[in-house]
mmCIF file of C-alpha atoms in Angstrom:
data_model
loop_
_atom_site.group_PDB
_atom_site.id
_atom_site.type_symbol
_atom_site.label_atom_id
_atom_site.label_comp_id
_atom_site.label_asym_id
_atom_site.label_seq_id
_atom_site.Cartn_x
_atom_site.Cartn_y
_atom_site.Cartn_z
ATOM 1 C CA UNK A 1 3.775 -41.883 20.574
ATOM 2 C CA UNK A 2 0.598 -41.700 18.439
ATOM 3 C CA UNK A 3 0.616 -41.733 14.648
ATOM 4 C CA UNK A 4 -0.331 -38.056 14.280
ATOM 5 C CA UNK A 5 2.568 -36.975 16.484
ATOM 6 C CA UNK A 6 4.975 -39.235 14.584
ATOM 7 C CA UNK A 7 3.770 -37.693 11.333
ATOM 8 C CA UNK A 8 4.271 -34.180 12.702
ATOM 9 C CA UNK A 9 7.802 -34.989 13.870
ATOM 10 C CA UNK A 10 8.705 -36.564 10.504
ATOM 11 C CA UNK A 11 7.212 -33.700 8.554
ATOM 12 C CA UNK A 12 8.913 -31.179 10.829
ATOM 13 C CA UNK A 13 12.247 -32.788 9.975
ATOM 14 C CA UNK A 14 11.442 -32.450 6.286
ATOM 15 C CA UNK A 15 10.355 -28.833 6.728
ATOM 16 C CA UNK A 16 13.496 -28.010 8.733
ATOM 17 C CA UNK A 17 15.663 -29.246 5.890
ATOM 18 C CA UNK A 18 13.600 -27.234 3.432
ATOM 19 C CA UNK A 19 13.819 -24.026 5.471
ATOM 20 C CA UNK A 20 17.583 -24.390 5.790
ATOM 21 C CA UNK A 21 17.717 -24.801 2.025
ATOM 22 C CA UNK A 22 15.644 -21.554 1.679
ATOM 23 C CA UNK A 23 12.986 -23.144 -0.536
ATOM 24 C CA UNK A 24 11.185 -26.385 -1.160
ATOM 25 C CA UNK A 25 11.727 -27.767 -4.626
ATOM 26 C CA UNK A 26 11.000 -31.057 -6.292
ATOM 27 C CA UNK A 27 14.758 -31.596 -6.290
ATOM 28 C CA UNK A 28 15.606 -30.949 -2.621
ATOM 29 C CA UNK A 29 12.582 -32.826 -1.233
ATOM 30 C CA UNK A 30 14.175 -36.189 -0.450
ATOM 31 C CA UNK A 31 12.233 -39.458 -0.497
ATOM 32 C CA UNK A 32 12.604 -42.275 2.019
ATOM 33 C CA UNK A 33 10.813 -45.591 2.481
ATOM 34 C CA UNK A 34 7.211 -45.136 3.534
ATOM 35 C CA UNK A 35 3.751 -46.350 2.504
ATOM 36 C CA UNK A 36 3.049 -47.490 -1.046
ATOM 37 C CA UNK A 37 1.283 -44.869 -3.156
ATOM 38 C CA UNK A 38 -1.411 -46.475 -5.324
ATOM 39 C CA UNK A 39 -2.574 -43.299 -7.058
ATOM 40 C CA UNK A 40 -2.262 -39.545 -7.007
ATOM 41 C CA UNK A 41 -2.066 -36.738 -7.108
ATOM 42 C CA UNK A 42 -5.490 -36.648 -8.764
ATOM 43 C CA UNK A 43 -7.329 -33.371 -9.350
ATOM 44 C CA UNK A 44 -11.080 -32.769 -9.115
ATOM 45 C CA UNK A 45 -13.557 -29.929 -8.528
ATOM 46 C CA UNK A 46 -11.165 -27.664 -10.401
ATOM 47 C CA UNK A 47 -12.236 -24.012 -10.634
ATOM 48 C CA UNK A 48 -10.527 -20.694 -11.376
ATOM 49 C CA UNK A 49 -9.365 -20.434 -7.757
ATOM 50 C CA UNK A 50 -9.502 -23.876 -6.133
ATOM 51 C CA UNK A 51 -8.881 -27.588 -6.587
ATOM 52 C CA UNK A 52 -9.293 -30.807 -4.626
ATOM 53 C CA UNK A 53 -6.156 -32.977 -4.657
ATOM 54 C CA UNK A 54 -6.533 -36.640 -3.704
ATOM 55 C CA UNK A 55 -4.332 -39.716 -3.406
ATOM 56 C CA UNK A 56 -4.500 -43.320 -2.196
ATOM 57 C CA UNK A 57 -1.989 -45.509 -0.343
ATOM 58 C CA UNK A 58 -1.885 -49.284 0.097
ATOM 59 C CA UNK A 59 -1.876 -49.041 3.883
ATOM 60 C CA UNK A 60 -3.187 -46.355 6.261
ATOM 61 C CA UNK A 61 -1.079 -43.204 6.068
ATOM 62 C CA UNK A 62 -1.075 -39.467 6.465
ATOM 63 C CA UNK A 63 0.778 -36.907 4.384
ATOM 64 C CA UNK A 64 0.926 -33.592 2.612
ATOM 65 C CA UNK A 65 0.624 -31.856 -0.746
ATOM 66 C CA UNK A 66 3.380 -29.433 -1.723
ATOM 67 C CA UNK A 67 2.526 -27.208 -4.673
ATOM 68 C CA UNK A 68 3.622 -24.118 -6.558
ATOM 69 C CA UNK A 69 3.903 -22.680 -10.046
ATOM 70 C CA UNK A 70 7.241 -24.325 -10.796
ATOM 71 C CA UNK A 71 9.861 -26.576 -9.196
ATOM 72 C CA UNK A 72 9.751 -24.133 -6.277
ATOM 73 C CA UNK A 73 6.858 -25.508 -4.183
ATOM 74 C CA UNK A 74 6.320 -22.955 -1.407
ATOM 75 C CA UNK A 75 2.835 -23.983 -0.236
ATOM 76 C CA UNK A 76 1.807 -27.034 1.791
ATOM 77 C CA UNK A 77 -1.545 -28.567 2.731
ATOM 78 C CA UNK A 78 -1.645 -31.486 5.196
ATOM 79 C CA UNK A 79 -3.884 -34.505 5.689
ATOM 80 C CA UNK A 80 -3.281 -35.571 9.311
ATOM 81 C CA UNK A 81 -5.795 -38.403 9.643
ATOM 82 C CA UNK A 82 -4.361 -41.928 9.306
ATOM 83 C CA UNK A 83 -6.277 -43.490 6.371
ATOM 84 C CA UNK A 84 -5.834 -44.901 2.855
ATOM 85 C CA UNK A 85 -7.779 -42.339 0.831
ATOM 86 C CA UNK A 86 -6.902 -38.674 1.224
ATOM 87 C CA UNK A 87 -8.303 -35.453 -0.240
ATOM 88 C CA UNK A 88 -7.435 -31.841 0.537
ATOM 89 C CA UNK A 89 -9.091 -28.748 -0.865
ATOM 90 C CA UNK A 90 -6.801 -25.870 -1.860
ATOM 91 C CA UNK A 91 -8.124 -22.390 -2.563
ATOM 92 C CA UNK A 92 -6.837 -18.852 -3.214
ATOM 93 C CA UNK A 93 -5.243 -19.995 -6.466
ATOM 94 C CA UNK A 94 -4.701 -17.780 -9.501
ATOM 95 C CA UNK A 95 -7.096 -18.248 -12.437
ATOM 96 C CA UNK A 96 -5.682 -19.603 -15.691
ATOM 97 C CA UNK A 97 -2.416 -20.617 -14.022
ATOM 98 C CA UNK A 98 -0.439 -23.838 -14.298
ATOM 99 C CA UNK A 99 0.705 -25.327 -10.975
ATOM 100 C CA UNK A 100 2.842 -28.321 -10.029
ATOM 101 C CA UNK A 101 1.974 -30.641 -7.141
ATOM 102 C CA UNK A 102 3.691 -33.514 -5.342
ATOM 103 C CA UNK A 103 2.366 -35.896 -2.670
ATOM 104 C CA UNK A 104 4.361 -36.989 0.390
ATOM 105 C CA UNK A 105 3.025 -39.898 2.477
ATOM 106 C CA UNK A 106 4.065 -41.246 5.922
ATOM 107 C CA UNK A 107 3.150 -44.630 7.425
ATOM 108 C CA UNK A 108 1.845 -45.359 10.920
ATOM 109 C CA UNK A 109 5.395 -45.425 12.309
ATOM 110 C CA UNK A 110 6.286 -42.057 10.792
ATOM 111 C CA UNK A 111 8.433 -43.559 8.011
ATOM 112 C CA UNK A 112 8.641 -41.552 4.813
ATOM 113 C CA UNK A 113 7.868 -39.516 2.947
ATOM 114 C CA UNK A 114 7.059 -41.653 -0.061
ATOM 115 C CA UNK A 115 6.857 -39.147 -2.898
ATOM 116 C CA UNK A 116 4.663 -39.139 -5.977
ATOM 117 C CA UNK A 117 5.663 -37.827 -9.360
ATOM 118 C CA UNK A 118 5.432 -34.057 -9.812
ATOM 119 C CA UNK A 119 2.156 -33.565 -11.682
ATOM 120 C CA UNK A 120 0.820 -30.326 -13.231
ATOM 121 C CA UNK A 121 -2.691 -28.922 -13.071
ATOM 122 C CA UNK A 122 -4.125 -25.704 -14.515
ATOM 123 C CA UNK A 123 -6.871 -23.615 -12.950
ATOM 124 C CA UNK A 124 -9.753 -22.418 -15.087
ATOM 125 C CA UNK A 125 -9.784 -18.983 -16.629
ATOM 126 C CA UNK A 126 -11.947 -16.546 -14.678
ATOM 127 C CA UNK A 127 -14.556 -14.500 -16.476
ATOM 128 C CA UNK A 128 -14.278 -10.843 -15.479
ATOM 129 C CA UNK A 129 -17.246 -8.594 -16.141
ATOM 130 C CA UNK A 130 -16.792 -5.946 -18.810
ATOM 131 C CA UNK A 131 -18.932 -2.817 -18.943
ATOM 132 C CA UNK A 132 -21.561 -2.771 -21.688
ATOM 133 C CA UNK A 133 -21.673 -0.284 -24.552
ATOM 134 C CA UNK A 134 -23.764 2.176 -22.541
ATOM 135 C CA UNK A 135 -20.995 2.515 -19.950
ATOM 136 C CA UNK A 136 -23.266 0.970 -17.322
ATOM 137 C CA UNK A 137 -21.933 -1.690 -15.009
ATOM 138 C CA UNK A 138 -20.257 -2.774 -11.798
ATOM 139 C CA UNK A 139 -16.806 -1.304 -11.094
ATOM 140 C CA UNK A 140 -14.259 -0.674 -8.349
ATOM 141 C CA UNK A 141 -12.305 2.400 -7.256
ATOM 142 C CA UNK A 142 -9.470 3.080 -7.036
ATOM 143 C CA UNK A 143 -8.414 1.438 -10.273
ATOM 144 C CA UNK A 144 -5.020 -0.155 -10.801
ATOM 145 C CA UNK A 145 -2.687 1.421 -8.300
ATOM 146 C CA UNK A 146 0.707 1.274 -6.580
ATOM 147 C CA UNK A 147 0.910 1.261 -2.777
ATOM 148 C CA UNK A 148 3.735 1.233 -0.242
ATOM 149 C CA UNK A 149 4.264 -1.954 1.758
ATOM 150 C CA UNK A 150 2.932 -1.553 5.294
ATOM 151 C CA UNK A 151 0.148 0.855 4.336
ATOM 152 C CA UNK A 152 -3.584 0.367 3.784
ATOM 153 C CA UNK A 153 -5.987 1.381 1.027
ATOM 154 C CA UNK A 154 -9.787 1.463 0.977
ATOM 155 C CA UNK A 155 -11.526 -0.019 -2.089
ATOM 156 C CA UNK A 156 -15.160 0.760 -2.862
ATOM 157 C CA UNK A 157 -17.564 -0.976 -5.245
ATOM 158 C CA UNK A 158 -19.969 1.034 -7.403
ATOM 159 C CA UNK A 159 -22.781 0.352 -9.833
ATOM 160 C CA UNK A 160 -23.483 2.682 -12.739
ATOM 161 C CA UNK A 161 -26.975 2.573 -14.235
ATOM 162 C CA UNK A 162 -27.662 3.156 -17.958
ATOM 163 C CA UNK A 163 -29.059 6.616 -17.134
ATOM 164 C CA UNK A 164 -25.668 7.612 -15.715
ATOM 165 C CA UNK A 165 -26.584 7.395 -12.026
ATOM 166 C CA UNK A 166 -23.779 5.870 -9.963
ATOM 167 C CA UNK A 167 -24.196 4.457 -6.451
ATOM 168 C CA UNK A 168 -21.839 2.675 -4.105
ATOM 169 C CA UNK A 169 -22.800 -0.906 -3.316
ATOM 170 C CA UNK A 170 -21.881 -3.778 -1.044
ATOM 171 C CA UNK A 171 -19.625 -6.471 -2.484
ATOM 172 C CA UNK A 172 -17.731 -9.564 -1.430
ATOM 173 C CA UNK A 173 -13.998 -8.802 -1.408
ATOM 174 C CA UNK A 174 -11.081 -11.159 -2.013
ATOM 175 C CA UNK A 175 -7.403 -10.964 -2.899
ATOM 176 C CA UNK A 176 -6.004 -13.090 -5.716
ATOM 177 C CA UNK A 177 -2.423 -13.620 -6.795
ATOM 178 C CA UNK A 178 0.796 -13.148 -4.909
ATOM 179 C CA UNK A 179 0.255 -12.877 -1.153
ATOM 180 C CA UNK A 180 0.901 -9.155 -0.588
ATOM 181 C CA UNK A 181 -1.340 -8.915 2.473
ATOM 182 C CA UNK A 182 -5.049 -9.189 3.271
ATOM 183 C CA UNK A 183 -8.347 -7.472 2.534
ATOM 184 C CA UNK A 184 -11.259 -7.039 4.934
ATOM 185 C CA UNK A 185 -14.927 -7.739 4.224
ATOM 186 C CA UNK A 186 -15.363 -3.964 3.813
ATOM 187 C CA UNK A 187 -12.689 -3.652 1.111
ATOM 188 C CA UNK A 188 -9.791 -2.355 3.223
ATOM 189 C CA UNK A 189 -6.497 -3.679 1.848
ATOM 190 C CA UNK A 190 -3.543 -4.074 4.239
ATOM 191 C CA UNK A 191 -0.192 -4.686 2.520
ATOM 192 C CA UNK A 192 2.601 -6.664 4.156
ATOM 193 C CA UNK A 193 5.047 -7.733 1.428
ATOM 194 C CA UNK A 194 6.097 -6.464 -2.034
ATOM 195 C CA UNK A 195 4.437 -7.892 -5.126
ATOM 196 C CA UNK A 196 1.239 -7.495 -7.069
ATOM 197 C CA UNK A 197 -2.203 -9.049 -6.903
ATOM 198 C CA UNK A 198 -5.804 -8.577 -7.961
ATOM 199 C CA UNK A 199 -8.372 -7.071 -5.628
ATOM 200 C CA UNK A 200 -11.585 -8.801 -6.676
ATOM 201 C CA UNK A 201 -15.123 -7.639 -5.924
ATOM 202 C CA UNK A 202 -18.114 -9.954 -6.379
ATOM 203 C CA UNK A 203 -21.747 -8.852 -6.533
ATOM 204 C CA UNK A 204 -24.040 -11.786 -7.251
ATOM 205 C CA UNK A 205 -22.845 -13.210 -10.557
ATOM 206 C CA UNK A 206 -20.891 -10.038 -11.388
ATOM 207 C CA UNK A 207 -17.121 -9.962 -10.847
ATOM 208 C CA UNK A 208 -14.657 -7.108 -11.351
ATOM 209 C CA UNK A 209 -10.989 -6.844 -10.457
ATOM 210 C CA UNK A 210 -8.335 -4.174 -10.150
ATOM 211 C CA UNK A 211 -4.584 -4.640 -9.844
ATOM 212 C CA UNK A 212 -2.461 -3.520 -6.895
ATOM 213 C CA UNK A 213 1.334 -3.329 -6.903
ATOM 214 C CA UNK A 214 2.910 -3.186 -3.433
ATOM 215 C CA UNK A 215 6.438 -1.784 -3.315
ATOM 216 C CA UNK A 216 8.939 -1.444 -0.491
ATOM 217 C CA UNK A 217 10.155 2.156 -0.270
ATOM 218 C CA UNK A 218 11.675 1.852 3.217
ATOM 219 C CA UNK A 219 15.056 0.378 2.361
ATOM 220 C CA UNK A 220 18.095 0.290 4.636
ATOM 221 C CA UNK A 221 20.852 1.709 2.454
ATOM 222 C CA UNK A 222 23.600 -0.104 4.370
ATOM 223 C CA UNK A 223 24.691 -3.107 2.326
ATOM 224 C CA UNK A 224 22.123 -2.389 -0.390
ATOM 225 C CA UNK A 225 23.325 -2.960 -3.948
ATOM 226 C CA UNK A 226 22.836 -0.452 -6.743
ATOM 227 C CA UNK A 227 21.481 -0.657 -10.267
ATOM 228 C CA UNK A 228 22.715 1.764 -12.936
ATOM 229 C CA UNK A 229 20.414 1.902 -15.964
ATOM 230 C CA UNK A 230 20.839 3.674 -19.265
ATOM 231 C CA UNK A 231 19.430 3.396 -22.773
ATOM 232 C CA UNK A 232 21.553 2.651 -25.794
ATOM 233 C CA UNK A 233 21.574 5.576 -28.235
ATOM 234 C CA UNK A 234 21.111 5.072 -32.003
ATOM 235 C CA UNK A 235 24.875 5.524 -32.446
ATOM 236 C CA UNK A 236 25.456 2.553 -30.135
ATOM 237 C CA UNK A 237 26.719 4.599 -27.198
ATOM 238 C CA UNK A 238 25.192 4.417 -23.726
ATOM 239 C CA UNK A 239 23.254 7.373 -22.409
ATOM 240 C CA UNK A 240 24.496 8.569 -19.017
ATOM 241 C CA UNK A 241 22.951 5.954 -16.690
ATOM 242 C CA UNK A 242 20.709 6.667 -13.724
ATOM 243 C CA UNK A 243 21.591 4.860 -10.483
ATOM 244 C CA UNK A 244 18.997 3.514 -8.048
ATOM 245 C CA UNK A 245 19.086 1.054 -5.143
ATOM 246 C CA UNK A 246 17.338 -2.220 -4.453
ATOM 247 C CA UNK A 247 13.808 -1.613 -3.243
ATOM 248 C CA UNK A 248 13.321 1.117 -5.875
ATOM 249 C CA UNK A 249 11.336 1.444 -9.080
ATOM 250 C CA UNK A 250 12.878 2.542 -12.378
ATOM 251 C CA UNK A 251 10.328 4.237 -14.625
ATOM 252 C CA UNK A 252 10.631 3.798 -18.358
ATOM 253 C CA UNK A 253 9.870 7.314 -19.551
ATOM 254 C CA UNK A 254 11.312 10.166 -21.561
ATOM 255 C CA UNK A 255 12.781 7.822 -24.168
ATOM 256 C CA UNK A 256 12.966 9.322 -27.674
ATOM 257 C CA UNK A 257 12.179 7.326 -30.798
ATOM 258 C CA UNK A 258 12.523 4.411 -31.323
ATOM 259 C CA UNK A 259 12.566 3.474 -27.622
ATOM 260 C CA UNK A 260 9.571 5.725 -26.930
ATOM 261 C CA UNK A 261 7.362 2.633 -27.307
ATOM 262 C CA UNK A 262 8.613 1.672 -23.803
ATOM 263 C CA UNK A 263 7.481 4.934 -22.190
ATOM 264 C CA UNK A 264 4.982 4.288 -19.418
ATOM 265 C CA UNK A 265 6.490 1.016 -18.231
ATOM 266 C CA UNK A 266 8.544 0.374 -15.122
ATOM 267 C CA UNK A 267 10.909 -2.088 -13.416
ATOM 268 C CA UNK A 268 10.678 -2.749 -9.678
ATOM 269 C CA UNK A 269 13.857 -4.114 -8.041
ATOM 270 C CA UNK A 270 12.822 -5.696 -4.699
ATOM 271 C CA UNK A 271 15.156 -5.561 -1.719
ATOM 272 C CA UNK A 272 17.444 -8.581 -1.760
ATOM 273 C CA UNK A 273 17.252 -9.141 -5.518
ATOM 274 C CA UNK A 274 21.007 -8.513 -5.911
ATOM 275 C CA UNK A 275 24.246 -9.488 -4.230
ATOM 276 C CA UNK A 276 26.352 -7.137 -6.379
ATOM 277 C CA UNK A 277 26.148 -3.803 -8.207
ATOM 278 C CA UNK A 278 25.064 -4.058 -11.843
ATOM 279 C CA UNK A 279 24.785 -1.891 -14.968
ATOM 280 C CA UNK A 280 21.849 -2.387 -17.360
ATOM 281 C CA UNK A 281 21.780 -1.325 -21.013
ATOM 282 C CA UNK A 282 18.264 -0.865 -22.425
ATOM 283 C CA UNK A 283 17.992 -1.452 -26.154
ATOM 284 C CA UNK A 284 15.639 -2.667 -28.845
ATOM 285 C CA UNK A 285 15.677 -6.445 -29.291
ATOM 286 C CA UNK A 286 17.381 -7.798 -32.389
ATOM 287 C CA UNK A 287 14.002 -8.853 -33.798
ATOM 288 C CA UNK A 288 12.853 -5.200 -33.944
ATOM 289 C CA UNK A 289 12.706 -3.444 -37.301
ATOM 290 C CA UNK A 290 12.923 0.339 -37.366
ATOM 291 C CA UNK A 291 11.711 2.526 -40.211
ATOM 292 C CA UNK A 292 11.980 6.191 -39.383
ATOM 293 C CA UNK A 293 10.195 6.716 -36.080
ATOM 294 C CA UNK A 294 8.244 3.444 -36.246
ATOM 295 C CA UNK A 295 9.180 0.049 -34.814
ATOM 296 C CA UNK A 296 7.826 -3.260 -36.055
ATOM 297 C CA UNK A 297 8.398 -6.911 -35.115
ATOM 298 C CA UNK A 298 8.199 -10.314 -36.749
ATOM 299 C CA UNK A 299 6.704 -13.482 -35.215
ATOM 300 C CA UNK A 300 3.510 -11.707 -34.108
ATOM 301 C CA UNK A 301 5.391 -9.841 -31.379
ATOM 302 C CA UNK A 302 3.505 -6.883 -29.882
ATOM 303 C CA UNK A 303 6.439 -5.230 -28.121
ATOM 304 C CA UNK A 304 9.837 -6.094 -26.731
ATOM 305 C CA UNK A 305 12.970 -4.851 -25.034
ATOM 306 C CA UNK A 306 16.517 -6.092 -24.586
ATOM 307 C CA UNK A 307 18.166 -5.795 -21.170
ATOM 308 C CA UNK A 308 21.938 -6.356 -21.208
ATOM 309 C CA UNK A 309 23.372 -6.681 -17.690
ATOM 310 C CA UNK A 310 27.030 -5.939 -16.938
ATOM 311 C CA UNK A 311 28.972 -6.830 -13.802
ATOM 312 C CA UNK A 312 32.384 -5.164 -13.518
ATOM 313 C CA UNK A 313 32.197 -4.233 -17.232
ATOM 314 C CA UNK A 314 31.549 -7.870 -18.250
ATOM 315 C CA UNK A 315 28.284 -8.855 -19.963
ATOM 316 C CA UNK A 316 26.351 -11.555 -18.076
ATOM 317 C CA UNK A 317 23.686 -13.052 -20.343
ATOM 318 C CA UNK A 318 21.223 -14.010 -19.069
ATOM 319 C CA UNK A 319 21.515 -12.411 -15.641
ATOM 320 C CA UNK A 320 19.549 -14.150 -12.871
ATOM 321 C CA UNK A 321 18.251 -12.150 -9.912
ATOM 322 C CA UNK A 322 18.045 -13.428 -6.334
ATOM 323 C CA UNK A 323 14.376 -12.419 -6.307
ATOM 324 C CA UNK A 324 12.147 -11.892 -9.361
ATOM 325 C CA UNK A 325 11.592 -8.318 -10.532
ATOM 326 C CA UNK A 326 8.237 -6.784 -11.421
ATOM 327 C CA UNK A 327 8.365 -5.603 -15.031
ATOM 328 C CA UNK A 328 5.629 -3.576 -16.729
ATOM 329 C CA UNK A 329 5.680 -3.012 -20.491
ATOM 330 C CA UNK A 330 3.223 -0.863 -22.480
ATOM 331 C CA UNK A 331 1.138 -2.413 -25.240
ATOM 332 C CA UNK A 332 -0.293 -0.570 -28.218
ATOM 333 C CA UNK A 333 -3.950 -1.099 -29.150
ATOM 334 C CA UNK A 334 -3.203 -0.363 -32.784
ATOM 335 C CA UNK A 335 -0.717 -3.226 -32.923
ATOM 336 C CA UNK A 336 -3.170 -5.576 -31.192
ATOM 337 C CA UNK A 337 -5.857 -4.678 -33.713
ATOM 338 C CA UNK A 338 -3.449 -5.160 -36.618
ATOM 339 C CA UNK A 339 -2.422 -8.601 -35.325
ATOM 340 C CA UNK A 340 -6.015 -9.492 -34.339
ATOM 341 C CA UNK A 341 -4.975 -10.286 -30.754
ATOM 342 C CA UNK A 342 -7.294 -10.114 -27.743
ATOM 343 C CA UNK A 343 -5.386 -8.444 -24.859
ATOM 344 C CA UNK A 344 -6.453 -11.210 -22.457
ATOM 345 C CA UNK A 345 -4.440 -13.681 -24.558
ATOM 346 C CA UNK A 346 -1.164 -11.800 -24.196
ATOM 347 C CA UNK A 347 1.817 -13.168 -22.319
ATOM 348 C CA UNK A 348 5.394 -12.124 -21.612
ATOM 349 C CA UNK A 349 8.282 -14.337 -22.744
ATOM 350 C CA UNK A 350 12.027 -14.490 -23.064
ATOM 351 C CA UNK A 351 13.290 -14.636 -26.642
ATOM 352 C CA UNK A 352 16.428 -16.462 -27.713
ATOM 353 C CA UNK A 353 16.995 -16.478 -31.471
ATOM 354 C CA UNK A 354 13.511 -17.406 -32.752
ATOM 355 C CA UNK A 355 12.433 -19.354 -29.648
ATOM 356 C CA UNK A 356 10.035 -18.029 -27.017
ATOM 357 C CA UNK A 357 10.364 -19.264 -23.459
ATOM 358 C CA UNK A 358 7.952 -18.629 -20.582
ATOM 359 C CA UNK A 359 10.122 -20.338 -17.960
ATOM 360 C CA UNK A 360 11.231 -17.665 -15.516
ATOM 361 C CA UNK A 361 8.198 -15.417 -16.053
ATOM 362 C CA UNK A 362 5.282 -15.712 -13.674
ATOM 363 C CA UNK A 363 2.010 -14.066 -12.586
ATOM 364 C CA UNK A 364 1.492 -12.241 -15.877
ATOM 365 C CA UNK A 365 -1.334 -9.692 -15.664
ATOM 366 C CA UNK A 366 -2.713 -7.861 -18.705
ATOM 367 C CA UNK A 367 -4.472 -4.567 -18.002
ATOM 368 C CA UNK A 368 -6.020 -3.388 -21.246
ATOM 369 C CA UNK A 369 -7.539 -0.326 -19.556
ATOM 370 C CA UNK A 370 -4.093 1.236 -19.129
ATOM 371 C CA UNK A 371 -2.478 -0.769 -21.956
ATOM 372 C CA UNK A 372 0.113 -2.493 -19.771
ATOM 373 C CA UNK A 373 1.436 -6.017 -19.208
ATOM 374 C CA UNK A 374 2.897 -6.886 -15.782
ATOM 375 C CA UNK A 375 4.996 -9.952 -14.892
ATOM 376 C CA UNK A 376 7.398 -11.334 -12.320
ATOM 377 C CA UNK A 377 10.681 -11.819 -14.191
ATOM 378 C CA UNK A 378 13.465 -14.100 -12.930
ATOM 379 C CA UNK A 379 16.274 -12.960 -15.216
ATOM 380 C CA UNK A 380 17.164 -10.298 -17.768
ATOM 381 C CA UNK A 381 17.867 -10.910 -21.434
ATOM 382 C CA UNK A 382 15.360 -10.176 -24.221
ATOM 383 C CA UNK A 383 11.728 -9.755 -23.127
ATOM 384 C CA UNK A 384 8.864 -9.788 -25.613
ATOM 385 C CA UNK A 385 5.075 -9.653 -25.422
ATOM 386 C CA UNK A 386 2.901 -11.769 -27.711
ATOM 387 C CA UNK A 387 0.077 -14.305 -27.592
ATOM 388 C CA UNK A 388 0.286 -16.994 -24.903
ATOM 389 C CA UNK A 389 0.482 -19.732 -27.514
ATOM 390 C CA UNK A 390 4.091 -18.645 -27.957
ATOM 391 C CA UNK A 391 4.979 -20.456 -24.739
ATOM 392 C CA UNK A 392 5.793 -23.636 -26.649
ATOM 393 C CA UNK A 393 9.415 -24.456 -27.455
ATOM 394 C CA UNK A 394 10.018 -27.447 -29.713
ATOM 395 C CA UNK A 395 6.572 -28.769 -28.820
ATOM 396 C CA UNK A 396 7.196 -28.670 -25.053
ATOM 397 C CA UNK A 397 4.971 -26.455 -22.931
ATOM 398 C CA UNK A 398 7.019 -24.154 -20.724
ATOM 399 C CA UNK A 399 6.280 -23.286 -17.115
ATOM 400 C CA UNK A 400 6.798 -20.004 -15.245
ATOM 401 C CA UNK A 401 9.174 -19.703 -12.296
ATOM 402 C CA UNK A 402 7.843 -18.706 -8.895
ATOM 403 C CA UNK A 403 9.575 -16.430 -6.466
ATOM 404 C CA UNK A 404 11.736 -18.626 -4.203
ATOM 405 C CA UNK A 405 10.047 -19.041 -0.850
ATOM 406 C CA UNK A 406 11.827 -17.940 2.301
ATOM 407 C CA UNK A 407 9.003 -19.351 4.384
ATOM 408 C CA UNK A 408 5.948 -21.529 4.040
ATOM 409 C CA UNK A 409 2.498 -20.116 3.499
ATOM 410 C CA UNK A 410 0.364 -22.702 5.266
ATOM 411 C CA UNK A 411 -3.284 -22.955 4.406
ATOM 412 C CA UNK A 412 -5.566 -21.938 7.257
ATOM 413 C CA UNK A 413 -8.428 -24.277 6.383
ATOM 414 C CA UNK A 414 -6.484 -27.320 7.579
ATOM 415 C CA UNK A 415 -4.825 -28.229 10.896
ATOM 416 C CA UNK A 416 -1.207 -27.330 10.388
ATOM 417 C CA UNK A 417 1.539 -27.561 13.015
ATOM 418 C CA UNK A 418 3.874 -25.269 11.079
ATOM 419 C CA UNK A 419 1.835 -22.079 11.050
ATOM 420 C CA UNK A 420 4.202 -19.441 12.464
ATOM 421 C CA UNK A 421 1.222 -17.479 13.733
#
């Protein structure tokens, strides 16, 4: 049996355990005696969307890199050649995002994996073109949009000249963020799974992006759990709740003062996010200050909302979902101007007393054109929006939580025996 086959068999055993456990994490990836790791993971050629990860072993080996945005490490890249120095290039990463990576190495007899420490790396922020004061520039249509899973949508790039003339133009298309599907070289997006991502168009040194949210509206009602949602009235009583099912979107709209600041947002409950029926009370967070029809916050908070979740009339705080929800909250330009905050620096956080925690919130997207913040949210308690610097608790930088993987996304630019396709 050659070394590559032994490596594949050993790694297959590891993957089988992971798949049975539903997701790969730094905790359930078990180490066994293998080659000695001298260094790694080391990170080089870091950009907004890619990185080269390298490592060295004392004796010839092969191995893999498992990586993700938190202790859930759903993506794998392999180095199959038996050698001491390894390097794999990983692309299609999110800009300005912190990832975690771990190395697993196997020796010539297939023993292992020897595991490295879990080490973080952060991709560079990506500069997105903004139109100049004349309104001229490179842009994409449609703008931010919502699309059903399993459908397609054509995107087109345009260039507007200072004299007002607008023409369509060729562009290089790519999809960044959560893997919701694929996009062709002509800008045709095909959606496969729920989530949200950026459709990015590149023309020379010009880059623009628009956000797409893919939702699953074809839900089998048998065995599907329900969500009843109502706002808390000023007198403390609960408004008659509206009931929806998993796989549905709850729009935040029609709220009178002071909750009217939430109008225009939404919550998407993906299929499989619940294993029980729940009731949600929507209220202002305790840090909110109301004066007449106006709402203000301390701590530089831009906006916030409190979600209290009840199961069988009992409050569960915080309430963790089986799959992260997509939450969109409106932001107010007047508040941003008052606080001197650039929209691109905003983030979404959980708030507990006076502490702000980003763990459990992932893939935050700020769209200043429609004054919205979007995030994947792992649990419900108090959500607030403020500057990203708030993601430090007691001097420790927090990390977002990724959606647990129910399968591996295996990079196509490397030989990989586990690609289901």
